[in-house]
Amino acid sequence: MINRTHSMILVAFALAPLLLTPGTAAATIEVTHAVTFTSSIGNVIPAPHCELKTGNTYLRTSGAKKVVGFKPKITCDEVMDTISLTGQMYAVIDGTTTAHGDAPTSTNAGQVSVENKQIGYNCNGTGNTVWFGRASVNAVWRGIPQAAVVDSPTATLPCGV
């Protein structure tokens, strides 16, 4: 179990080992992480259970440009005041992890889910590179801020930086 504190909130994750640490380069598969937010202020009613699907790390063709990306989606079992889902692509080169491209945010208010389909990095070369995406969730439930961070599976793709 990994614990993080954020704005007086304890966020408990029941996640696979891929969380915050990219795995080895292998065939990419979609991963679903159970994200359970719990307040650390007294014994306040626990926040709703949420699931964050990172989606696959993949290479798509957009016109003549090659783009590496992923499409995370978080769904909660109760309506959230707001949910913001930010995504960023990361390349692992010679053991060093570096962020690439923009980090767009998709937001929803008064809903149970949000998906971010805007995450991508335009490849500058064709060399094989290990890629993964990092999804950061900031949500408010009954006025209480919540936060979580989850990585998508890694994939070795012909998309150089």
Coordinates of C-alpha atoms in Angstrom, one line a residue, residues 18-124:
L18 CA 3.1 -0.4 -11.8
L19 CA 2.1 2.6 -9.6
L20 CA 4.7 5.4 -9.9
T21 CA 7.4 3.0 -11.2
P22 CA 7.4 2.1 -14.9
G23 CA 7.8 -1.6 -15.4
T24 CA 9.9 -3.4 -17.9
A25 CA 9.3 -2.9 -21.6
A26 CA 6.8 -5.6 -22.7
A27 CA 3.5 -5.9 -24.5
T28 CA 1.3 -3.2 -23.2
I29 CA -2.0 -4.0 -21.5
E30 CA -4.7 -1.8 -20.1
V31 CA -4.6 -1.6 -16.3
T32 CA -7.4 -0.7 -13.9
H33 CA -6.3 0.7 -10.5
A34 CA -8.7 0.8 -7.6
V35 CA -8.3 4.3 -6.0
T36 CA -10.0 4.6 -2.6
F37 CA -9.8 8.1 -1.1
T38 CA -10.0 8.3 2.6
S39 CA -10.1 11.5 4.8
S40 CA -7.5 11.8 7.5
I41 CA -9.5 14.3 9.5
G42 CA -11.1 12.3 12.3
N43 CA -13.3 9.4 11.1
V44 CA -15.1 11.4 8.4
I45 CA -17.1 9.3 6.0
P46 CA -14.7 7.8 3.5
A47 CA -14.7 9.3 0.0
P48 CA -16.2 7.2 -2.7
H49 CA -14.4 4.3 -4.4
C50 CA -13.0 5.2 -7.7
E51 CA -11.3 3.2 -10.5
L52 CA -8.7 4.7 -12.8
K53 CA -8.2 2.9 -16.1
T54 CA -4.9 4.1 -17.6
G55 CA -5.5 2.7 -21.0
N56 CA -2.7 1.3 -23.1
T57 CA 0.5 3.3 -23.9
Y58 CA 0.3 3.3 -27.7
L59 CA 1.4 4.8 -31.0
R60 CA -1.2 6.4 -33.2
T61 CA -1.0 8.1 -36.6
S62 CA -2.5 11.5 -36.8
G63 CA -2.1 12.7 -40.4
A64 CA 1.5 12.3 -41.3
K65 CA 2.7 12.7 -37.7
K66 CA 3.4 9.9 -35.3
V67 CA 2.1 10.4 -31.8
V68 CA 2.6 8.4 -28.6
G69 CA -0.2 8.7 -26.0
F70 CA -2.6 7.1 -23.6
K71 CA -6.2 7.8 -22.6
P72 CA -6.8 7.5 -18.8
K73 CA -10.4 7.5 -17.4
I74 CA -11.5 7.7 -13.8
T75 CA -14.9 6.6 -12.7
C76 CA -16.2 6.9 -9.1
D77 CA -19.2 5.3 -7.5
E78 CA -20.6 8.7 -6.3
V79 CA -20.9 12.1 -7.9
M80 CA -17.8 14.2 -7.3
D81 CA -18.0 18.0 -6.9
T82 CA -15.2 18.3 -9.5
I83 CA -12.7 15.8 -11.1
S84 CA -9.6 16.9 -13.0
L85 CA -7.5 14.4 -14.9
T86 CA -4.1 15.5 -16.1
G87 CA -1.8 13.3 -18.3
Q88 CA 1.8 13.5 -19.2
M89 CA 4.0 11.2 -21.4
Y90 CA 7.3 10.0 -20.2
A91 CA 10.3 8.4 -22.0
V92 CA 12.8 6.1 -20.3
I93 CA 16.2 6.5 -22.0
D94 CA 19.4 5.0 -20.5
G95 CA 17.6 4.6 -17.2
T96 CA 16.5 8.2 -17.0
T97 CA 12.8 9.1 -17.1
T98 CA 11.9 12.4 -18.7
A99 CA 8.6 14.1 -19.3
H100 CA 7.7 15.0 -22.9
G101 CA 4.9 17.0 -24.6
D102 CA 2.2 19.0 -23.0
A103 CA 0.3 17.9 -19.9
P104 CA -3.4 18.6 -20.8
T105 CA -6.2 18.4 -18.2
S106 CA -9.8 17.3 -18.7
T107 CA -12.3 18.4 -16.0
N108 CA -15.8 17.5 -15.1
A109 CA -18.1 18.9 -12.4
G110 CA -21.1 17.2 -10.7
Q111 CA -20.3 13.9 -12.5
V112 CA -18.9 10.4 -11.6
S113 CA -16.2 10.3 -14.3
V114 CA -13.8 12.1 -16.6
E115 CA -11.6 10.8 -19.5
N116 CA -8.6 12.6 -21.0
K117 CA -8.2 11.9 -24.7
Q118 CA -5.8 14.8 -25.4
I119 CA -2.5 13.3 -24.1
G120 CA 0.2 12.8 -26.7
Y121 CA 3.7 13.5 -27.8
N122 CA 4.8 14.1 -31.4
C123 CA 7.7 11.7 -32.2
N124 CA 10.9 13.4 -33.3

